[in-house]
Amino acid sequence: MNFSLYRPRRQLLTGQVCRPKVQRSRILSQQIKCQQRFRTSPSRPALSVPLRKSQKSMKGRAFSTAAIARSEPLRPSTTSADMSPRILIFGTGSIGAVYAYIFCRAVSPENVFTVCRSNYEVASSQGFTINSSLFGQNLNVRPQIVRTVDEAVSRSGGKPFDYVVVTAKAIPSTPSIPDQIAPAVSSNTTIAVIQNGIAVEDIYVSKFPNNPLLSCVVYLPATQTSPGTISHGEVERLHIGTYPAKAPEAHTSRAESFASLLGSGGGTAHVHEDVQSERWSKLLVNASWNPICALSRSRDVQFMHSSSEATDVVRQIMLEIASVAQAAGYPVISESKVDHQLGRAKARSLPGVQPSMLADALAGRNMEVDAIVGNTLRIAEEKGVKTPLLKAIYALAKALDTSFTKARDGHSVSGARGDRLR
């Protein structure tokens, strides 16, 4: 389950719309008229209102278009599959499946390809089942299910992909994720990286230096309760920005187009001039609570109740992360933000939230230690920032993660013969 600390905000439509009140009222009126016309002709697709130029110029702007009534969900676009964007989702777990659902409401499911692994057998025969507090219950979506990127390229008839969306965990692999998605990337492909951590984009820049690269920060509490079945909460929010922030205008235009595509499927996307501030804001929480909870086998509130020193340890680690963010050029990650985030955790009742690293640790799966904590330490060293507590947490979490790798590869990690400290 993703560790999301955003509070759900009142939903005006299926997705969230952050627009001035006057504009919002005018657009709502237009959408109601469209909805009335839609009801008189059930064969028509759900209608949406195009964004005005003035709305597109708003910093941190949001894109979302959707049907007004929950009883009339968005229907897949009736645009020809050959004319619709072609989308490949790499790593279709809980996050990828929810976005597959959103994309399939924006374009034909024939144009949405999802690379699956452990859930392939179920998804290929039954599709994905989404149980969402936001979108609805028992929703079935059937994109094109494939095992590999090569299979997706073959089944697409060699037609280029407009978007490759990476929702796999940011865990080192051989071959690397950029190498695995390479067969689907043409000179015109936009790569959207929806992964936790900081500096996770660098390996994609190295592999695809000329392609538009979108760095995305997601808030979407979702869990795959069984293969192909996803439980999703009340929040779905994606922050988008080019990487690097000062990218060619054509790349910025791709960010706008990607956000608009998500909005047409009922999703919420905010486009930023520099999305890295959003990455650091989420990292403040992820790089502290994730390893602490994984190592202690405790949820956040359980950990704070475990000893009188626990809460202060979390605060000190958060302050170290904030110092690194400030040194990297993001002063908004301040001490007040640390206290705000810690206050939100204190306000929760027992047992609290289970971050993703704790879920992985309990299941014996590899964790995103390097992407979330290791990269933070690397930046700290480059900027000359001292982070003794974060360094200790990283060493412990890295050792735990290594033990999972050894166990999976069949190596003993307990010491079978003597050699034990007494």
JSON list of N, CA, C and O in Angstrom, two decimals, residues 354-408:
[
{"chain": "A", "resi": 354, "resn": "GLN", "atom": "N", "xyz": [0.46, 1.57, 7.46]},
{"chain": "A", "resi": 354, "resn": "GLN", "atom": "CA", "xyz": [1.50, 0.61, 7.07]},
{"chain": "A", "resi": 354, "resn": "GLN", "atom": "C", "xyz": [2.15, 1.09, 5.78]},
{"chain": "A", "resi": 354, "resn": "GLN", "atom": "O", "xyz": [1.56, 1.00, 4.71]},
{"chain": "A", "resi": 355, "resn": "PRO", "atom": "N", "xyz": [3.39, 1.60, 5.85]},
{"chain": "A", "resi": 355, "resn": "PRO", "atom": "CA", "xyz": [4.06, 2.03, 4.63]},
{"chain": "A", "resi": 355, "resn": "PRO", "atom": "C", "xyz": [4.49, 0.85, 3.78]},
{"chain": "A", "resi": 355, "resn": "PRO", "atom": "O", "xyz": [4.52, -0.30, 4.24]},
{"chain": "A", "resi": 356, "resn": "SER", "atom": "N", "xyz": [4.85, 1.13, 2.53]},
{"chain": "A", "resi": 356, "resn": "SER", "atom": "CA", "xyz": [5.11, 0.05, 1.57]},
{"chain": "A", "resi": 356, "resn": "SER", "atom": "C", "xyz": [6.30, -0.82, 1.97]},
{"chain": "A", "resi": 356, "resn": "SER", "atom": "O", "xyz": [6.28, -2.04, 1.75]},
{"chain": "A", "resi": 357, "resn": "MET", "atom": "N", "xyz": [7.34, -0.24, 2.56]},
{"chain": "A", "resi": 357, "resn": "MET", "atom": "CA", "xyz": [8.50, -1.04, 2.96]},
{"chain": "A", "resi": 357, "resn": "MET", "atom": "C", "xyz": [8.14, -2.05, 4.05]},
{"chain": "A", "resi": 357, "resn": "MET", "atom": "O", "xyz": [8.68, -3.16, 4.08]},
{"chain": "A", "resi": 358, "resn": "LEU", "atom": "N", "xyz": [7.24, -1.67, 4.95]},
{"chain": "A", "resi": 358, "resn": "LEU", "atom": "CA", "xyz": [6.80, -2.62, 5.98]},
{"chain": "A", "resi": 358, "resn": "LEU", "atom": "C", "xyz": [6.05, -3.77, 5.34]},
{"chain": "A", "resi": 358, "resn": "LEU", "atom": "O", "xyz": [6.27, -4.94, 5.69]},
{"chain": "A", "resi": 359, "resn": "ALA", "atom": "N", "xyz": [5.16, -3.47, 4.39]},
{"chain": "A", "resi": 359, "resn": "ALA", "atom": "CA", "xyz": [4.43, -4.53, 3.70]},
{"chain": "A", "resi": 359, "resn": "ALA", "atom": "C", "xyz": [5.40, -5.47, 2.98]},
{"chain": "A", "resi": 359, "resn": "ALA", "atom": "O", "xyz": [5.24, -6.70, 3.01]},
{"chain": "A", "resi": 360, "resn": "ASP", "atom": "N", "xyz": [6.41, -4.89, 2.33]},
{"chain": "A", "resi": 360, "resn": "ASP", "atom": "CA", "xyz": [7.40, -5.70, 1.63]},
{"chain": "A", "resi": 360, "resn": "ASP", "atom": "C", "xyz": [8.21, -6.55, 2.61]},
{"chain": "A", "resi": 360, "resn": "ASP", "atom": "O", "xyz": [8.48, -7.74, 2.36]},
{"chain": "A", "resi": 361, "resn": "ALA", "atom": "N", "xyz": [8.61, -5.95, 3.72]},
{"chain": "A", "resi": 361, "resn": "ALA", "atom": "CA", "xyz": [9.42, -6.67, 4.70]},
{"chain": "A", "resi": 361, "resn": "ALA", "atom": "C", "xyz": [8.65, -7.85, 5.30]},
{"chain": "A", "resi": 361, "resn": "ALA", "atom": "O", "xyz": [9.19, -8.95, 5.47]},
{"chain": "A", "resi": 362, "resn": "LEU", "atom": "N", "xyz": [7.39, -7.63, 5.61]},
{"chain": "A", "resi": 362, "resn": "LEU", "atom": "CA", "xyz": [6.58, -8.71, 6.18]},
{"chain": "A", "resi": 362, "resn": "LEU", "atom": "C", "xyz": [6.38, -9.85, 5.19]},
{"chain": "A", "resi": 362, "resn": "LEU", "atom": "O", "xyz": [6.22, -11.01, 5.59]},
{"chain": "A", "resi": 363, "resn": "ALA", "atom": "N", "xyz": [6.44, -9.53, 3.90]},
{"chain": "A", "resi": 363, "resn": "ALA", "atom": "CA", "xyz": [6.28, -10.55, 2.86]},
{"chain": "A", "resi": 363, "resn": "ALA", "atom": "C", "xyz": [7.61, -11.10, 2.38]},
{"chain": "A", "resi": 363, "resn": "ALA", "atom": "O", "xyz": [7.63, -11.98, 1.52]},
{"chain": "A", "resi": 364, "resn": "GLY", "atom": "N", "xyz": [8.72, -10.57, 2.91]},
{"chain": "A", "resi": 364, "resn": "GLY", "atom": "CA", "xyz": [10.04, -11.03, 2.48]},
{"chain": "A", "resi": 364, "resn": "GLY", "atom": "C", "xyz": [10.43, -10.59, 1.10]},
{"chain": "A", "resi": 364, "resn": "GLY", "atom": "O", "xyz": [11.24, -11.23, 0.43]},
{"chain": "A", "resi": 365, "resn": "ARG", "atom": "N", "xyz": [9.85, -9.44, 0.63]},
{"chain": "A", "resi": 365, "resn": "ARG", "atom": "CA", "xyz": [10.16, -8.92, -0.70]},
{"chain": "A", "resi": 365, "resn": "ARG", "atom": "C", "xyz": [11.22, -7.84, -0.62]},
{"chain": "A", "resi": 365, "resn": "ARG", "atom": "O", "xyz": [11.37, -7.17, 0.41]},
{"chain": "A", "resi": 366, "resn": "ASN", "atom": "N", "xyz": [11.92, -7.65, -1.72]},
{"chain": "A", "resi": 366, "resn": "ASN", "atom": "CA", "xyz": [12.90, -6.57, -1.79]},
{"chain": "A", "resi": 366, "resn": "ASN", "atom": "C", "xyz": [12.21, -5.21, -1.66]},
{"chain": "A", "resi": 366, "resn": "ASN", "atom": "O", "xyz": [11.08, -5.03, -2.11]},
{"chain": "A", "resi": 367, "resn": "MET", "atom": "N", "xyz": [12.91, -4.26, -1.06]},
{"chain": "A", "resi": 367, "resn": "MET", "atom": "CA", "xyz": [12.37, -2.94, -0.76]},
{"chain": "A", "resi": 367, "resn": "MET", "atom": "C", "xyz": [13.10, -1.87, -1.58]},
{"chain": "A", "resi": 367, "resn": "MET", "atom": "O", "xyz": [14.21, -2.09, -2.06]},
{"chain": "A", "resi": 368, "resn": "GLU", "atom": "N", "xyz": [12.48, -0.71, -1.70]},
{"chain": "A", "resi": 368, "resn": "GLU", "atom": "CA", "xyz": [13.08, 0.40, -2.46]},
{"chain": "A", "resi": 368, "resn": "GLU", "atom": "C", "xyz": [14.07, 1.18, -1.60]},
{"chain": "A", "resi": 368, "resn": "GLU", "atom": "O", "xyz": [13.98, 2.41, -1.48]},
{"chain": "A", "resi": 369, "resn": "VAL", "atom": "N", "xyz": [15.02, 0.49, -1.02]},
{"chain": "A", "resi": 369, "resn": "VAL", "atom": "CA", "xyz": [15.95, 1.11, -0.07]},
{"chain": "A", "resi": 369, "resn": "VAL", "atom": "C", "xyz": [16.83, 2.14, -0.76]},
{"chain": "A", "resi": 369, "resn": "VAL", "atom": "O", "xyz": [17.01, 3.26, -0.26]},
{"chain": "A", "resi": 370, "resn": "ASP", "atom": "N", "xyz": [17.41, 1.78, -1.88]},
{"chain": "A", "resi": 370, "resn": "ASP", "atom": "CA", "xyz": [18.34, 2.70, -2.54]},
{"chain": "A", "resi": 370, "resn": "ASP", "atom": "C", "xyz": [17.63, 3.90, -3.15]},
{"chain": "A", "resi": 370, "resn": "ASP", "atom": "O", "xyz": [18.11, 5.03, -3.05]},
{"chain": "A", "resi": 371, "resn": "ALA", "atom": "N", "xyz": [16.50, 3.68, -3.80]},
{"chain": "A", "resi": 371, "resn": "ALA", "atom": "CA", "xyz": [15.78, 4.79, -4.43]},
{"chain": "A", "resi": 371, "resn": "ALA", "atom": "C", "xyz": [15.30, 5.80, -3.40]},
{"chain": "A", "resi": 371, "resn": "ALA", "atom": "O", "xyz": [15.36, 7.02, -3.65]},
{"chain": "A", "resi": 372, "resn": "ILE", "atom": "N", "xyz": [14.87, 5.33, -2.24]},
{"chain": "A", "resi": 372, "resn": "ILE", "atom": "CA", "xyz": [14.29, 6.23, -1.24]},
{"chain": "A", "resi": 372, "resn": "ILE", "atom": "C", "xyz": [15.33, 6.76, -0.26]},
{"chain": "A", "resi": 372, "resn": "ILE", "atom": "O", "xyz": [15.38, 7.96, 0.03]},
{"chain": "A", "resi": 373, "resn": "VAL", "atom": "N", "xyz": [16.17, 5.89, 0.26]},
{"chain": "A", "resi": 373, "resn": "VAL", "atom": "CA", "xyz": [17.13, 6.30, 1.30]},
{"chain": "A", "resi": 373, "resn": "VAL", "atom": "C", "xyz": [18.54, 6.46, 0.73]},
{"chain": "A", "resi": 373, "resn": "VAL", "atom": "O", "xyz": [19.21, 7.46, 0.99]},
{"chain": "A", "resi": 374, "resn": "GLY", "atom": "N", "xyz": [19.00, 5.49, -0.04]},
{"chain": "A", "resi": 374, "resn": "GLY", "atom": "CA", "xyz": [20.36, 5.53, -0.57]},
{"chain": "A", "resi": 374, "resn": "GLY", "atom": "C", "xyz": [20.63, 6.75, -1.43]},
{"chain": "A", "resi": 374, "resn": "GLY", "atom": "O", "xyz": [21.68, 7.40, -1.29]},
{"chain": "A", "resi": 375, "resn": "ASN", "atom": "N", "xyz": [19.71, 7.10, -2.32]},
{"chain": "A", "resi": 375, "resn": "ASN", "atom": "CA", "xyz": [19.90, 8.28, -3.17]},
{"chain": "A", "resi": 375, "resn": "ASN", "atom": "C", "xyz": [19.89, 9.57, -2.35]},
{"chain": "A", "resi": 375, "resn": "ASN", "atom": "O", "xyz": [20.57, 10.54, -2.69]},
{"chain": "A", "resi": 376, "resn": "THR", "atom": "N", "xyz": [19.12, 9.58, -1.29]},
{"chain": "A", "resi": 376, "resn": "THR", "atom": "CA", "xyz": [19.11, 10.75, -0.40]},
{"chain": "A", "resi": 376, "resn": "THR", "atom": "C", "xyz": [20.48, 10.93, 0.24]},
{"chain": "A", "resi": 376, "resn": "THR", "atom": "O", "xyz": [21.00, 12.05, 0.33]},
{"chain": "A", "resi": 377, "resn": "LEU", "atom": "N", "xyz": [21.06, 9.84, 0.67]},
{"chain": "A", "resi": 377, "resn": "LEU", "atom": "CA", "xyz": [22.41, 9.90, 1.26]},
{"chain": "A", "resi": 377, "resn": "LEU", "atom": "C", "xyz": [23.44, 10.35, 0.24]},
{"chain": "A", "resi": 377, "resn": "LEU", "atom": "O", "xyz": [24.36, 11.13, 0.57]},
{"chain": "A", "resi": 378, "resn": "ARG", "atom": "N", "xyz": [23.31, 9.89, -0.97]},
{"chain": "A", "resi": 378, "resn": "ARG", "atom": "CA", "xyz": [24.27, 10.27, -2.02]},
{"chain": "A", "resi": 378, "resn": "ARG", "atom": "C", "xyz": [24.22, 11.78, -2.27]},
{"chain": "A", "resi": 378, "resn": "ARG", "atom": "O", "xyz": [25.25, 12.44, -2.39]},
{"chain": "A", "resi": 379, "resn": "ILE", "atom": "N", "xyz": [23.01, 12.33, -2.32]},
{"chain": "A", "resi": 379, "resn": "ILE", "atom": "CA", "xyz": [22.86, 13.77, -2.51]},
{"chain": "A", "resi": 379, "resn": "ILE", "atom": "C", "xyz": [23.40, 14.52, -1.31]},
{"chain": "A", "resi": 379, "resn": "ILE", "atom": "O", "xyz": [24.03, 15.59, -1.44]},
{"chain": "A", "resi": 380, "resn": "ALA", "atom": "N", "xyz": [23.17, 13.97, -0.11]},
{"chain": "A", "resi": 380, "resn": "ALA", "atom": "CA", "xyz": [23.69, 14.61, 1.11]},
{"chain": "A", "resi": 380, "resn": "ALA", "atom": "C", "xyz": [25.21, 14.70, 1.07]},
{"chain": "A", "resi": 380, "resn": "ALA", "atom": "O", "xyz": [25.80, 15.74, 1.43]},
{"chain": "A", "resi": 381, "resn": "GLU", "atom": "N", "xyz": [25.85, 13.64, 0.64]},
{"chain": "A", "resi": 381, "resn": "GLU", "atom": "CA", "xyz": [27.32, 13.65, 0.55]},
{"chain": "A", "resi": 381, "resn": "GLU", "atom": "C", "xyz": [27.79, 14.65, -0.50]},
{"chain": "A", "resi": 381, "resn": "GLU", "atom": "O", "xyz": [28.79, 15.36, -0.28]},
{"chain": "A", "resi": 382, "resn": "GLU", "atom": "N", "xyz": [27.09, 14.74, -1.63]},
{"chain": "A", "resi": 382, "resn": "GLU", "atom": "CA", "xyz": [27.46, 15.71, -2.66]},
{"chain": "A", "resi": 382, "resn": "GLU", "atom": "C", "xyz": [27.33, 17.14, -2.16]},
{"chain": "A", "resi": 382, "resn": "GLU", "atom": "O", "xyz": [28.12, 18.01, -2.55]},
{"chain": "A", "resi": 383, "resn": "LYS", "atom": "N", "xyz": [26.34, 17.39, -1.31]},
{"chain": "A", "resi": 383, "resn": "LYS", "atom": "CA", "xyz": [26.09, 18.74, -0.81]},
{"chain": "A", "resi": 383, "resn": "LYS", "atom": "C", "xyz": [26.79, 19.02, 0.51]},
{"chain": "A", "resi": 383, "resn": "LYS", "atom": "O", "xyz": [26.69, 20.13, 1.05]},
{"chain": "A", "resi": 384, "resn": "GLY", "atom": "N", "xyz": [27.49, 18.03, 1.06]},
{"chain": "A", "resi": 384, "resn": "GLY", "atom": "CA", "xyz": [28.21, 18.23, 2.33]},
{"chain": "A", "resi": 384, "resn": "GLY", "atom": "C", "xyz": [27.30, 18.31, 3.54]},
{"chain": "A", "resi": 384, "resn": "GLY", "atom": "O", "xyz": [27.63, 18.99, 4.53]},
{"chain": "A", "resi": 385, "resn": "VAL", "atom": "N", "xyz": [26.16, 17.62, 3.50]},
{"chain": "A", "resi": 385, "resn": "VAL", "atom": "CA", "xyz": [25.21, 17.62, 4.62]},
{"chain": "A", "resi": 385, "resn": "VAL", "atom": "C", "xyz": [25.42, 16.37, 5.47]},
{"chain": "A", "resi": 385, "resn": "VAL", "atom": "O", "xyz": [25.45, 15.25, 4.94]},
{"chain": "A", "resi": 386, "resn": "LYS", "atom": "N", "xyz": [25.54, 16.55, 6.77]},
{"chain": "A", "resi": 386, "resn": "LYS", "atom": "CA", "xyz": [25.73, 15.43, 7.69]},
{"chain": "A", "resi": 386, "resn": "LYS", "atom": "C", "xyz": [24.38, 14.78, 8.01]},
{"chain": "A", "resi": 386, "resn": "LYS", "atom": "O", "xyz": [23.43, 15.46, 8.41]},
{"chain": "A", "resi": 387, "resn": "THR", "atom": "N", "xyz": [24.31, 13.47, 7.84]},
{"chain": "A", "resi": 387, "resn": "THR", "atom": "CA", "xyz": [23.06, 12.74, 8.11]},
{"chain": "A", "resi": 387, "resn": "THR", "atom": "C", "xyz": [23.38, 11.44, 8.85]},
{"chain": "A", "resi": 387, "resn": "THR", "atom": "O", "xyz": [23.17, 10.35, 8.31]},
{"chain": "A", "resi": 388, "resn": "PRO", "atom": "N", "xyz": [23.87, 11.50, 10.07]},
{"chain": "A", "resi": 388, "resn": "PRO", "atom": "CA", "xyz": [24.28, 10.28, 10.78]},
{"chain": "A", "resi": 388, "resn": "PRO", "atom": "C", "xyz": [23.15, 9.29, 11.05]},
{"chain": "A", "resi": 388, "resn": "PRO", "atom": "O", "xyz": [23.33, 8.08, 10.92]},
{"chain": "A", "resi": 389, "resn": "LEU", "atom": "N", "xyz": [21.97, 9.81, 11.42]},
{"chain": "A", "resi": 389, "resn": "LEU", "atom": "CA", "xyz": [20.86, 8.89, 11.71]},
{"chain": "A", "resi": 389, "resn": "LEU", "atom": "C", "xyz": [20.35, 8.22, 10.44]},
{"chain": "A", "resi": 389, "resn": "LEU", "atom": "O", "xyz": [20.09, 7.02, 10.42]},
{"chain": "A", "resi": 390, "resn": "LEU", "atom": "N", "xyz": [20.23, 9.00, 9.37]},
{"chain": "A", "resi": 390, "resn": "LEU", "atom": "CA", "xyz": [19.76, 8.44, 8.10]},
{"chain": "A", "resi": 390, "resn": "LEU", "atom": "C", "xyz": [20.75, 7.42, 7.56]},
{"chain": "A", "resi": 390, "resn": "LEU", "atom": "O", "xyz": [20.35, 6.40, 6.99]},
{"chain": "A", "resi": 391, "resn": "LYS", "atom": "N", "xyz": [22.04, 7.67, 7.79]},
{"chain": "A", "resi": 391, "resn": "LYS", "atom": "CA", "xyz": [23.07, 6.72, 7.33]},
{"chain": "A", "resi": 391, "resn": "LYS", "atom": "C", "xyz": [22.94, 5.40, 8.09]},
{"chain": "A", "resi": 391, "resn": "LYS", "atom": "O", "xyz": [23.07, 4.32, 7.50]},
{"chain": "A", "resi": 392, "resn": "ALA", "atom": "N", "xyz": [22.68, 5.48, 9.39]},
{"chain": "A", "resi": 392, "resn": "ALA", "atom": "CA", "xyz": [22.52, 4.27, 10.19]},
{"chain": "A", "resi": 392, "resn": "ALA", "atom": "C", "xyz": [21.27, 3.50, 9.75]},
{"chain": "A", "resi": 392, "resn": "ALA", "atom": "O", "xyz": [21.30, 2.26, 9.63]},
{"chain": "A", "resi": 393, "resn": "ILE", "atom": "N", "xyz": [20.18, 4.22, 9.52]},
{"chain": "A", "resi": 393, "resn": "ILE", "atom": "CA", "xyz": [18.95, 3.59, 9.08]},
{"chain": "A", "resi": 393, "resn": "ILE", "atom": "C", "xyz": [19.15, 2.90, 7.74]},
{"chain": "A", "resi": 393, "resn": "ILE", "atom": "O", "xyz": [18.66, 1.78, 7.50]},
{"chain": "A", "resi": 394, "resn": "TYR", "atom": "N", "xyz": [19.89, 3.55, 6.84]},
{"chain": "A", "resi": 394, "resn": "TYR", "atom": "CA", "xyz": [20.14, 2.97, 5.53]},
{"chain": "A", "resi": 394, "resn": "TYR", "atom": "C", "xyz": [20.93, 1.68, 5.64]},
{"chain": "A", "resi": 394, "resn": "TYR", "atom": "O", "xyz": [20.60, 0.67, 4.99]},
{"chain": "A", "resi": 395, "resn": "ALA", "atom": "N", "xyz": [22.00, 1.67, 6.47]},
{"chain": "A", "resi": 395, "resn": "ALA", "atom": "CA", "xyz": [22.83, 0.47, 6.62]},
{"chain": "A", "resi": 395, "resn": "ALA", "atom": "C", "xyz": [22.00, -0.70, 7.12]},
{"chain": "A", "resi": 395, "resn": "ALA", "atom": "O", "xyz": [22.14, -1.84, 6.65]},
{"chain": "A", "resi": 396, "resn": "LEU", "atom": "N", "xyz": [21.11, -0.45, 8.07]},
{"chain": "A", "resi": 396, "resn": "LEU", "atom": "CA", "xyz": [20.28, -1.51, 8.63]},
{"chain": "A", "resi": 396, "resn": "LEU", "atom": "C", "xyz": [19.25, -2.00, 7.61]},
{"chain": "A", "resi": 396, "resn": "LEU", "atom": "O", "xyz": [19.04, -3.21, 7.44]},
{"chain": "A", "resi": 397, "resn": "ALA", "atom": "N", "xyz": [18.60, -1.05, 6.94]},
{"chain": "A", "resi": 397, "resn": "ALA", "atom": "CA", "xyz": [17.59, -1.44, 5.95]},
{"chain": "A", "resi": 397, "resn": "ALA", "atom": "C", "xyz": [18.22, -2.16, 4.77]},
{"chain": "A", "resi": 397, "resn": "ALA", "atom": "O", "xyz": [17.64, -3.10, 4.23]},
{"chain": "A", "resi": 398, "resn": "LYS", "atom": "N", "xyz": [19.41, -1.75, 4.38]},
{"chain": "A", "resi": 398, "resn": "LYS", "atom": "CA", "xyz": [20.11, -2.40, 3.27]},
{"chain": "A", "resi": 398, "resn": "LYS", "atom": "C", "xyz": [20.46, -3.85, 3.63]},
{"chain": "A", "resi": 398, "resn": "LYS", "atom": "O", "xyz": [20.34, -4.76, 2.81]},
{"chain": "A", "resi": 399, "resn": "ALA", "atom": "N", "xyz": [20.88, -4.06, 4.88]},
{"chain": "A", "resi": 399, "resn": "ALA", "atom": "CA", "xyz": [21.20, -5.42, 5.32]},
{"chain": "A", "resi": 399, "resn": "ALA", "atom": "C", "xyz": [19.95, -6.30, 5.33]},
{"chain": "A", "resi": 399, "resn": "ALA", "atom": "O", "xyz": [19.99, -7.47, 4.92]},
{"chain": "A", "resi": 400, "resn": "LEU", "atom": "N", "xyz": [18.83, -5.74, 5.78]},
{"chain": "A", "resi": 400, "resn": "LEU", "atom": "CA", "xyz": [17.58, -6.49, 5.77]},
{"chain": "A", "resi": 400, "resn": "LEU", "atom": "C", "xyz": [17.17, -6.84, 4.35]},
{"chain": "A", "resi": 400, "resn": "LEU", "atom": "O", "xyz": [16.77, -7.97, 4.06]},
{"chain": "A", "resi": 401, "resn": "ASP", "atom": "N", "xyz": [17.28, -5.87, 3.45]},
{"chain": "A", "resi": 401, "resn": "ASP", "atom": "CA", "xyz": [16.93, -6.10, 2.06]},
{"chain": "A", "resi": 401, "resn": "ASP", "atom": "C", "xyz": [17.81, -7.17, 1.43]},
{"chain": "A", "resi": 401, "resn": "ASP", "atom": "O", "xyz": [17.33, -8.02, 0.67]},
{"chain": "A", "resi": 402, "resn": "THR", "atom": "N", "xyz": [19.10, -7.14, 1.76]},
{"chain": "A", "resi": 402, "resn": "THR", "atom": "CA", "xyz": [20.02, -8.14, 1.24]},
{"chain": "A", "resi": 402, "resn": "THR", "atom": "C", "xyz": [19.65, -9.54, 1.73]},
{"chain": "A", "resi": 402, "resn": "THR", "atom": "O", "xyz": [19.78, -10.53, 0.99]},
{"chain": "A", "resi": 403, "resn": "SER", "atom": "N", "xyz": [19.18, -9.63, 2.96]},
{"chain": "A", "resi": 403, "resn": "SER", "atom": "CA", "xyz": [18.77, -10.94, 3.50]},
{"chain": "A", "resi": 403, "resn": "SER", "atom": "C", "xyz": [17.59, -11.51, 2.72]},
{"chain": "A", "resi": 403, "resn": "SER", "atom": "O", "xyz": [17.50, -12.72, 2.53]},
{"chain": "A", "resi": 404, "resn": "PHE", "atom": "N", "xyz": [16.71, -10.64, 2.24]},
{"chain": "A", "resi": 404, "resn": "PHE", "atom": "CA", "xyz": [15.59, -11.11, 1.42]},
{"chain": "A", "resi": 404, "resn": "PHE", "atom": "C", "xyz": [16.08, -11.65, 0.09]},
{"chain": "A", "resi": 404, "resn": "PHE", "atom": "O", "xyz": [15.58, -12.66, -0.42]},
{"chain": "A", "resi": 405, "resn": "THR", "atom": "N", "xyz": [17.07, -10.97, -0.49]},
{"chain": "A", "resi": 405, "resn": "THR", "atom": "CA", "xyz": [17.64, -11.43, -1.75]},
{"chain": "A", "resi": 405, "resn": "THR", "atom": "C", "xyz": [18.29, -12.80, -1.59]},
{"chain": "A", "resi": 405, "resn": "THR", "atom": "O", "xyz": [18.10, -13.71, -2.41]},
{"chain": "A", "resi": 406, "resn": "LYS", "atom": "N", "xyz": [19.05, -12.96, -0.51]},
{"chain": "A", "resi": 406, "resn": "LYS", "atom": "CA", "xyz": [19.73, -14.24, -0.26]},
{"chain": "A", "resi": 406, "resn": "LYS", "atom": "C", "xyz": [18.72, -15.36, -0.01]},
{"chain": "A", "resi": 406, "resn": "LYS", "atom": "O", "xyz": [18.89, -16.48, -0.50]},
{"chain": "A", "resi": 407, "resn": "ALA", "atom": "N", "xyz": [17.68, -15.05, 0.73]},
{"chain": "A", "resi": 407, "resn": "ALA", "atom": "CA", "xyz": [16.65, -16.06, 1.00]},
{"chain": "A", "resi": 407, "resn": "ALA", "atom": "C", "xyz": [15.95, -16.48, -0.28]},
{"chain": "A", "resi": 407, "resn": "ALA", "atom": "O", "xyz": [15.66, -17.66, -0.48]},
{"chain": "A", "resi": 408, "resn": "ARG", "atom": "N", "xyz": [15.69, -15.52, -1.15]},
{"chain": "A", "resi": 408, "resn": "ARG", "atom": "CA", "xyz": [15.03, -15.83, -2.42]},
{"chain": "A", "resi": 408, "resn": "ARG", "atom": "C", "xyz": [15.94, -16.67, -3.32]},
{"chain": "A", "resi": 408, "resn": "ARG", "atom": "O", "xyz": [15.47, -17.54, -4.05]}
]
